């Protein structure tokens, strides 16, 4: 006997298929409607349809949040927390391990605590190279090897930076102070952070300091232990023996080993004569032989320009304000601050005080040119050194006898000059009297004005 397709099971299957087709058609119609609306919006006003990067990301996050809510709508809270984490706004209980006892003893419920997480790579320490710029509202200039408090990522710590600048891609030259209105590099020891991580720096976190407290801002560039920072070094010496273009220099080095390290280095005198270090001498200790372009003088000072490599100090002092009762943390202080708080004066070095410079006048030998060479020289280059005359000339020796008329004329001229001089002196005295009277009058007027200005606020 064959089974017919008109039973109740076949009717239920047909209804299920029809419902699935209806749902699919409804979904497809909604999608078409959304595409049509989007096309109409772009065609009617294309400028409004353009979304910025921020709006696109915001829309993407909102859509993902809607999908998560639809997906986990029928799931219990515990399973949902295991899959997607705790939702914002919910109260959680956190258990902290290996916490210092001071945090428990000095815990203040009214003081907020911010919790954050670190990646495994961020738990290591190393040398950080950052690009830093002094904040325009911070009044003081930052100095190398002065401690700074960095707020970098989840950490706040104190370190000692060294500021430097790229010297034409040849070397990293150390700077004593941060430049004005421009960036520079800073190298310091601290926890490793990812490149492009922003930070801000403070000189002190105390709330009693007036003025703007953020001293610098910047970004992490690289984590490189091989960063070589050099400092300019200038060594000076004096000659103690001179032979034409060769000279022996002392007081520049302390041993022959130091001289051997600088063999072949370029040196220069203050007068501009260039030279080169050749070889160390046995005595005195640290002396060496050098050759120059020209003969130098015993009064010349010879100097050598060199570069000295420096490394940042491995100093890391975390800000532990949560472990204190008053929550007022104070890090390493400068020597000047310690002296000021202890009421101590800075020690003075006698050799560093300014003294009056007394330079003896130098006597230079006259230029002597042989007569044979003077004959060969052109007329414009021949020396014109006239010797002082030993005897008086005819004009100096002759006697001048005036006639009576000439004597009378000369007397009249002298009397006229005396009268004119006397008149000019009297005229100058009268002008000075008039000026003194005018000054007194102006002073009286100014005094009256000042008194009126003082009385006006009282009247108000």
PDB file of C-alpha atoms in Angstrom, residues 17-229:
ATOM      1  CA  UNK A  17       9.379  25.867   4.332  1.00  0.00           C
ATOM      2  CA  UNK A  18       6.940  28.718   3.716  1.00  0.00           C
ATOM      3  CA  UNK A  19       7.947  30.452   6.979  1.00  0.00           C
ATOM      4  CA  UNK A  20      11.674  30.184   6.106  1.00  0.00           C
ATOM      5  CA  UNK A  21      11.021  31.602   2.633  1.00  0.00           C
ATOM      6  CA  UNK A  22       9.034  34.468   4.121  1.00  0.00           C
ATOM      7  CA  UNK A  23      11.801  35.305   6.608  1.00  0.00           C
ATOM      8  CA  UNK A  24      14.431  35.196   3.847  1.00  0.00           C
ATOM      9  CA  UNK A  25      12.330  37.449   1.604  1.00  0.00           C
ATOM     10  CA  UNK A  26      11.759  39.892   4.483  1.00  0.00           C
ATOM     11  CA  UNK A  27      15.504  40.036   5.278  1.00  0.00           C
ATOM     12  CA  UNK A  28      16.362  40.530   1.608  1.00  0.00           C
ATOM     13  CA  UNK A  29      13.760  43.306   1.284  1.00  0.00           C
ATOM     14  CA  UNK A  30      15.168  45.079   4.357  1.00  0.00           C
ATOM     15  CA  UNK A  31      18.688  44.851   2.934  1.00  0.00           C
ATOM     16  CA  UNK A  32      17.519  46.225  -0.414  1.00  0.00           C
ATOM     17  CA  UNK A  33      15.694  49.041   1.335  1.00  0.00           C
ATOM     18  CA  UNK A  34      18.840  49.965   3.295  1.00  0.00           C
ATOM     19  CA  UNK A  35      20.974  49.919   0.126  1.00  0.00           C
ATOM     20  CA  UNK A  36      18.386  52.039  -1.698  1.00  0.00           C
ATOM     21  CA  UNK A  37      18.326  54.564   1.180  1.00  0.00           C
ATOM     22  CA  UNK A  38      22.113  54.731   1.177  1.00  0.00           C
ATOM     23  CA  UNK A  39      22.229  55.232  -2.593  1.00  0.00           C
ATOM     24  CA  UNK A  40      19.615  57.985  -2.455  1.00  0.00           C
ATOM     25  CA  UNK A  41      21.524  59.755   0.319  1.00  0.00           C
ATOM     26  CA  UNK A  42      24.796  59.624  -1.627  1.00  0.00           C
ATOM     27  CA  UNK A  43      23.122  60.776  -4.848  1.00  0.00           C
ATOM     28  CA  UNK A  44      21.126  63.626  -3.301  1.00  0.00           C
ATOM     29  CA  UNK A  45      23.880  65.062  -1.020  1.00  0.00           C
ATOM     30  CA  UNK A  46      27.270  63.345  -1.502  1.00  0.00           C
ATOM     31  CA  UNK A  47      29.038  65.742   0.930  1.00  0.00           C
ATOM     32  CA  UNK A  48      26.861  64.704   3.876  1.00  0.00           C
ATOM     33  CA  UNK A  49      27.326  61.017   3.052  1.00  0.00           C
ATOM     34  CA  UNK A  50      31.083  61.282   3.584  1.00  0.00           C
ATOM     35  CA  UNK A  51      32.061  60.193   7.110  1.00  0.00           C
ATOM     36  CA  UNK A  52      35.266  61.024   8.911  1.00  0.00           C
ATOM     37  CA  UNK A  53      37.576  58.355  10.266  1.00  0.00           C
ATOM     38  CA  UNK A  54      36.321  58.988  13.794  1.00  0.00           C
ATOM     39  CA  UNK A  55      32.652  58.665  12.741  1.00  0.00           C
ATOM     40  CA  UNK A  56      33.359  55.459  10.804  1.00  0.00           C
ATOM     41  CA  UNK A  57      35.102  53.851  13.787  1.00  0.00           C
ATOM     42  CA  UNK A  58      32.331  55.030  16.101  1.00  0.00           C
ATOM     43  CA  UNK A  59      29.686  53.520  13.820  1.00  0.00           C
ATOM     44  CA  UNK A  60      31.705  50.296  13.578  1.00  0.00           C
ATOM     45  CA  UNK A  61      31.937  49.994  17.390  1.00  0.00           C
ATOM     46  CA  UNK A  62      28.215  50.722  17.779  1.00  0.00           C
ATOM     47  CA  UNK A  63      27.342  48.048  15.233  1.00  0.00           C
ATOM     48  CA  UNK A  64      29.591  45.516  16.976  1.00  0.00           C
ATOM     49  CA  UNK A  65      27.953  46.386  20.311  1.00  0.00           C
ATOM     50  CA  UNK A  66      24.487  45.819  18.824  1.00  0.00           C
ATOM     51  CA  UNK A  67      25.563  42.455  17.450  1.00  0.00           C
ATOM     52  CA  UNK A  68      26.979  41.433  20.835  1.00  0.00           C
ATOM     53  CA  UNK A  69      23.756  42.393  22.607  1.00  0.00           C
ATOM     54  CA  UNK A  70      21.654  40.391  20.160  1.00  0.00           C
ATOM     55  CA  UNK A  71      23.968  37.388  20.428  1.00  0.00           C
ATOM     56  CA  UNK A  72      24.203  37.318  24.250  1.00  0.00           C
ATOM     57  CA  UNK A  73      20.633  38.428  24.949  1.00  0.00           C
ATOM     58  CA  UNK A  74      19.471  35.015  26.217  1.00  0.00           C
ATOM     59  CA  UNK A  75      22.727  34.096  28.030  1.00  0.00           C
ATOM     60  CA  UNK A  76      23.060  34.365  31.839  1.00  0.00           C
ATOM     61  CA  UNK A  77      25.302  37.051  33.401  1.00  0.00           C
ATOM     62  CA  UNK A  78      28.045  34.682  34.598  1.00  0.00           C
ATOM     63  CA  UNK A  79      28.601  33.072  31.194  1.00  0.00           C
ATOM     64  CA  UNK A  80      28.429  36.464  29.521  1.00  0.00           C
ATOM     65  CA  UNK A  81      31.142  37.852  31.851  1.00  0.00           C
ATOM     66  CA  UNK A  82      33.408  34.883  31.060  1.00  0.00           C
ATOM     67  CA  UNK A  83      33.046  35.428  27.294  1.00  0.00           C
ATOM     68  CA  UNK A  84      33.039  39.236  26.818  1.00  0.00           C
ATOM     69  CA  UNK A  85      34.179  40.476  30.244  1.00  0.00           C
ATOM     70  CA  UNK A  86      32.367  42.711  32.691  1.00  0.00           C
ATOM     71  CA  UNK A  87      30.216  45.403  31.202  1.00  0.00           C
ATOM     72  CA  UNK A  88      30.932  49.103  31.927  1.00  0.00           C
ATOM     73  CA  UNK A  89      29.140  50.411  35.004  1.00  0.00           C
ATOM     74  CA  UNK A  90      29.052  47.108  36.869  1.00  0.00           C
ATOM     75  CA  UNK A  91      30.590  46.662  40.352  1.00  0.00           C
ATOM     76  CA  UNK A  92      33.401  44.099  40.592  1.00  0.00           C
ATOM     77  CA  UNK A  93      35.644  42.762  43.345  1.00  0.00           C
ATOM     78  CA  UNK A  94      39.402  42.728  42.610  1.00  0.00           C
ATOM     79  CA  UNK A  95      41.939  40.716  44.582  1.00  0.00           C
ATOM     80  CA  UNK A  96      45.512  42.117  44.563  1.00  0.00           C
ATOM     81  CA  UNK A  97      48.533  39.895  45.309  1.00  0.00           C
ATOM     82  CA  UNK A  98      51.963  40.896  46.738  1.00  0.00           C
ATOM     83  CA  UNK A  99      50.833  44.357  47.830  1.00  0.00           C
ATOM     84  CA  UNK A 100      53.078  46.316  50.293  1.00  0.00           C
ATOM     85  CA  UNK A 101      51.732  46.476  53.816  1.00  0.00           C
ATOM     86  CA  UNK A 102      51.888  50.305  53.745  1.00  0.00           C
ATOM     87  CA  UNK A 103      49.043  50.340  51.186  1.00  0.00           C
ATOM     88  CA  UNK A 104      46.763  48.532  53.660  1.00  0.00           C
ATOM     89  CA  UNK A 105      47.901  50.561  56.677  1.00  0.00           C
ATOM     90  CA  UNK A 106      47.522  53.951  54.941  1.00  0.00           C
ATOM     91  CA  UNK A 107      44.467  53.062  52.805  1.00  0.00           C
ATOM     92  CA  UNK A 108      42.071  55.981  52.278  1.00  0.00           C
ATOM     93  CA  UNK A 109      38.642  55.000  50.798  1.00  0.00           C
ATOM     94  CA  UNK A 110      38.045  58.587  49.644  1.00  0.00           C
ATOM     95  CA  UNK A 111      41.277  58.633  47.586  1.00  0.00           C
ATOM     96  CA  UNK A 112      40.740  57.140  44.067  1.00  0.00           C
ATOM     97  CA  UNK A 113      42.928  54.281  42.847  1.00  0.00           C
ATOM     98  CA  UNK A 114      43.232  53.604  39.089  1.00  0.00           C
ATOM     99  CA  UNK A 115      43.894  49.991  38.087  1.00  0.00           C
ATOM    100  CA  UNK A 116      45.649  49.110  34.836  1.00  0.00           C
ATOM    101  CA  UNK A 117      47.420  46.218  33.177  1.00  0.00           C
ATOM    102  CA  UNK A 118      50.910  45.823  31.695  1.00  0.00           C
ATOM    103  CA  UNK A 119      52.032  43.693  28.797  1.00  0.00           C
ATOM    104  CA  UNK A 120      54.802  41.140  29.480  1.00  0.00           C
ATOM    105  CA  UNK A 121      57.230  43.196  27.376  1.00  0.00           C
ATOM    106  CA  UNK A 122      56.552  46.320  29.483  1.00  0.00           C
ATOM    107  CA  UNK A 123      57.864  44.707  32.685  1.00  0.00           C
ATOM    108  CA  UNK A 124      61.487  44.954  31.528  1.00  0.00           C
ATOM    109  CA  UNK A 125      63.787  47.940  32.079  1.00  0.00           C
ATOM    110  CA  UNK A 126      66.182  49.588  29.645  1.00  0.00           C
ATOM    111  CA  UNK A 127      67.411  52.810  28.041  1.00  0.00           C
ATOM    112  CA  UNK A 128      64.614  54.831  26.435  1.00  0.00           C
ATOM    113  CA  UNK A 129      65.122  57.454  23.753  1.00  0.00           C
ATOM    114  CA  UNK A 130      62.308  60.000  23.489  1.00  0.00           C
ATOM    115  CA  UNK A 131      61.555  63.211  21.639  1.00  0.00           C
ATOM    116  CA  UNK A 132      60.823  65.911  24.193  1.00  0.00           C
ATOM    117  CA  UNK A 133      59.902  69.596  24.174  1.00  0.00           C
ATOM    118  CA  UNK A 134      59.709  72.003  27.077  1.00  0.00           C
ATOM    119  CA  UNK A 135      56.169  73.256  27.611  1.00  0.00           C
ATOM    120  CA  UNK A 136      55.739  76.861  26.531  1.00  0.00           C
ATOM    121  CA  UNK A 137      53.901  77.734  29.772  1.00  0.00           C
ATOM    122  CA  UNK A 138      56.665  76.353  31.985  1.00  0.00           C
ATOM    123  CA  UNK A 139      58.901  79.225  33.074  1.00  0.00           C
ATOM    124  CA  UNK A 140      62.205  77.452  33.825  1.00  0.00           C
ATOM    125  CA  UNK A 141      64.629  75.807  31.405  1.00  0.00           C
ATOM    126  CA  UNK A 142      65.279  72.079  31.853  1.00  0.00           C
ATOM    127  CA  UNK A 143      68.871  71.031  32.537  1.00  0.00           C
ATOM    128  CA  UNK A 144      70.678  67.779  31.793  1.00  0.00           C
ATOM    129  CA  UNK A 145      71.046  65.388  34.773  1.00  0.00           C
ATOM    130  CA  UNK A 146      68.270  67.160  36.691  1.00  0.00           C
ATOM    131  CA  UNK A 147      65.652  64.620  37.914  1.00  0.00           C
ATOM    132  CA  UNK A 148      62.284  64.629  36.144  1.00  0.00           C
ATOM    133  CA  UNK A 149      59.044  62.827  37.048  1.00  0.00           C
ATOM    134  CA  UNK A 150      57.605  61.047  33.985  1.00  0.00           C
ATOM    135  CA  UNK A 151      53.977  59.986  33.558  1.00  0.00           C
ATOM    136  CA  UNK A 152      54.456  57.280  30.924  1.00  0.00           C
ATOM    137  CA  UNK A 153      51.645  54.813  30.279  1.00  0.00           C
ATOM    138  CA  UNK A 154      50.423  53.315  33.581  1.00  0.00           C
ATOM    139  CA  UNK A 155      53.591  54.322  35.421  1.00  0.00           C
ATOM    140  CA  UNK A 156      54.788  57.428  37.201  1.00  0.00           C
ATOM    141  CA  UNK A 157      58.470  57.432  38.052  1.00  0.00           C
ATOM    142  CA  UNK A 158      61.474  59.702  38.508  1.00  0.00           C
ATOM    143  CA  UNK A 159      64.556  59.409  36.320  1.00  0.00           C
ATOM    144  CA  UNK A 160      67.590  61.450  35.222  1.00  0.00           C
ATOM    145  CA  UNK A 161      67.463  62.360  31.494  1.00  0.00           C
ATOM    146  CA  UNK A 162      70.301  63.476  29.242  1.00  0.00           C
ATOM    147  CA  UNK A 163      69.256  65.897  26.479  1.00  0.00           C
ATOM    148  CA  UNK A 164      70.909  65.653  23.070  1.00  0.00           C
ATOM    149  CA  UNK A 165      70.581  66.799  19.480  1.00  0.00           C
ATOM    150  CA  UNK A 166      71.350  65.077  16.187  1.00  0.00           C
ATOM    151  CA  UNK A 167      74.462  66.821  14.840  1.00  0.00           C
ATOM    152  CA  UNK A 168      73.984  66.470  11.041  1.00  0.00           C
ATOM    153  CA  UNK A 169      73.433  62.673  11.359  1.00  0.00           C
ATOM    154  CA  UNK A 170      77.056  62.299  12.495  1.00  0.00           C
ATOM    155  CA  UNK A 171      76.744  62.127  16.288  1.00  0.00           C
ATOM    156  CA  UNK A 172      74.310  62.673  19.141  1.00  0.00           C
ATOM    157  CA  UNK A 173      75.685  65.812  20.802  1.00  0.00           C
ATOM    158  CA  UNK A 174      74.796  66.404  24.430  1.00  0.00           C
ATOM    159  CA  UNK A 175      72.920  69.586  25.327  1.00  0.00           C
ATOM    160  CA  UNK A 176      73.318  71.240  28.707  1.00  0.00           C
ATOM    161  CA  UNK A 177      69.840  72.814  28.497  1.00  0.00           C
ATOM    162  CA  UNK A 178      66.711  72.185  26.433  1.00  0.00           C
ATOM    163  CA  UNK A 179      66.457  74.487  23.392  1.00  0.00           C
ATOM    164  CA  UNK A 180      63.822  77.211  23.156  1.00  0.00           C
ATOM    165  CA  UNK A 181      60.629  76.492  21.151  1.00  0.00           C
ATOM    166  CA  UNK A 182      61.939  73.294  19.506  1.00  0.00           C
ATOM    167  CA  UNK A 183      62.176  69.551  20.122  1.00  0.00           C
ATOM    168  CA  UNK A 184      65.264  67.650  21.232  1.00  0.00           C
ATOM    169  CA  UNK A 185      66.117  64.084  22.224  1.00  0.00           C
ATOM    170  CA  UNK A 186      66.201  62.763  25.785  1.00  0.00           C
ATOM    171  CA  UNK A 187      67.739  59.481  26.932  1.00  0.00           C
ATOM    172  CA  UNK A 188      67.003  57.998  30.351  1.00  0.00           C
ATOM    173  CA  UNK A 189      66.688  54.692  32.218  1.00  0.00           C
ATOM    174  CA  UNK A 190      63.199  53.386  32.864  1.00  0.00           C
ATOM    175  CA  UNK A 191      60.562  50.757  32.080  1.00  0.00           C
ATOM    176  CA  UNK A 192      60.338  49.694  28.462  1.00  0.00           C
ATOM    177  CA  UNK A 193      57.404  51.248  26.590  1.00  0.00           C
ATOM    178  CA  UNK A 194      56.132  50.859  23.067  1.00  0.00           C
ATOM    179  CA  UNK A 195      57.199  53.435  20.463  1.00  0.00           C
ATOM    180  CA  UNK A 196      54.801  56.366  19.831  1.00  0.00           C
ATOM    181  CA  UNK A 197      53.681  56.281  23.486  1.00  0.00           C
ATOM    182  CA  UNK A 198      53.040  59.808  24.698  1.00  0.00           C
ATOM    183  CA  UNK A 199      54.122  61.116  28.083  1.00  0.00           C
ATOM    184  CA  UNK A 200      54.334  64.273  30.165  1.00  0.00           C
ATOM    185  CA  UNK A 201      56.996  65.294  32.693  1.00  0.00           C
ATOM    186  CA  UNK A 202      56.949  67.218  35.978  1.00  0.00           C
ATOM    187  CA  UNK A 203      59.631  68.742  38.141  1.00  0.00           C
ATOM    188  CA  UNK A 204      57.552  68.144  41.238  1.00  0.00           C
ATOM    189  CA  UNK A 205      54.126  66.615  41.999  1.00  0.00           C
ATOM    190  CA  UNK A 206      53.553  68.819  45.031  1.00  0.00           C
ATOM    191  CA  UNK A 207      50.304  70.815  44.968  1.00  0.00           C
ATOM    192  CA  UNK A 208      51.859  73.778  46.794  1.00  0.00           C
ATOM    193  CA  UNK A 209      53.966  74.957  43.848  1.00  0.00           C
ATOM    194  CA  UNK A 210      52.499  78.056  42.138  1.00  0.00           C
ATOM    195  CA  UNK A 211      52.318  78.331  38.373  1.00  0.00           C
ATOM    196  CA  UNK A 212      52.142  75.747  35.618  1.00  0.00           C
ATOM    197  CA  UNK A 213      53.493  72.345  36.709  1.00  0.00           C
ATOM    198  CA  UNK A 214      53.808  70.354  33.430  1.00  0.00           C
ATOM    199  CA  UNK A 215      57.399  70.975  32.447  1.00  0.00           C
ATOM    200  CA  UNK A 216      57.652  68.954  29.198  1.00  0.00           C
ATOM    201  CA  UNK A 217      55.757  66.678  26.823  1.00  0.00           C
ATOM    202  CA  UNK A 218      56.976  64.155  24.284  1.00  0.00           C
ATOM    203  CA  UNK A 219      56.735  60.735  22.675  1.00  0.00           C
ATOM    204  CA  UNK A 220      58.805  57.533  22.895  1.00  0.00           C
ATOM    205  CA  UNK A 221      60.948  56.967  19.803  1.00  0.00           C
ATOM    206  CA  UNK A 222      63.078  53.886  20.370  1.00  0.00           C
ATOM    207  CA  UNK A 223      64.364  51.388  22.925  1.00  0.00           C
ATOM    208  CA  UNK A 224      68.072  51.221  22.147  1.00  0.00           C
ATOM    209  CA  UNK A 225      70.865  50.403  24.590  1.00  0.00           C
ATOM    210  CA  UNK A 226      73.533  51.280  21.995  1.00  0.00           C
ATOM    211  CA  UNK A 227      72.635  54.984  21.896  1.00  0.00           C
ATOM    212  CA  UNK A 228      75.944  56.849  22.063  1.00  0.00           C
ATOM    213  CA  UNK A 229      75.809  60.421  23.338  1.00  0.00           C
TER     214      UNK A 229
END
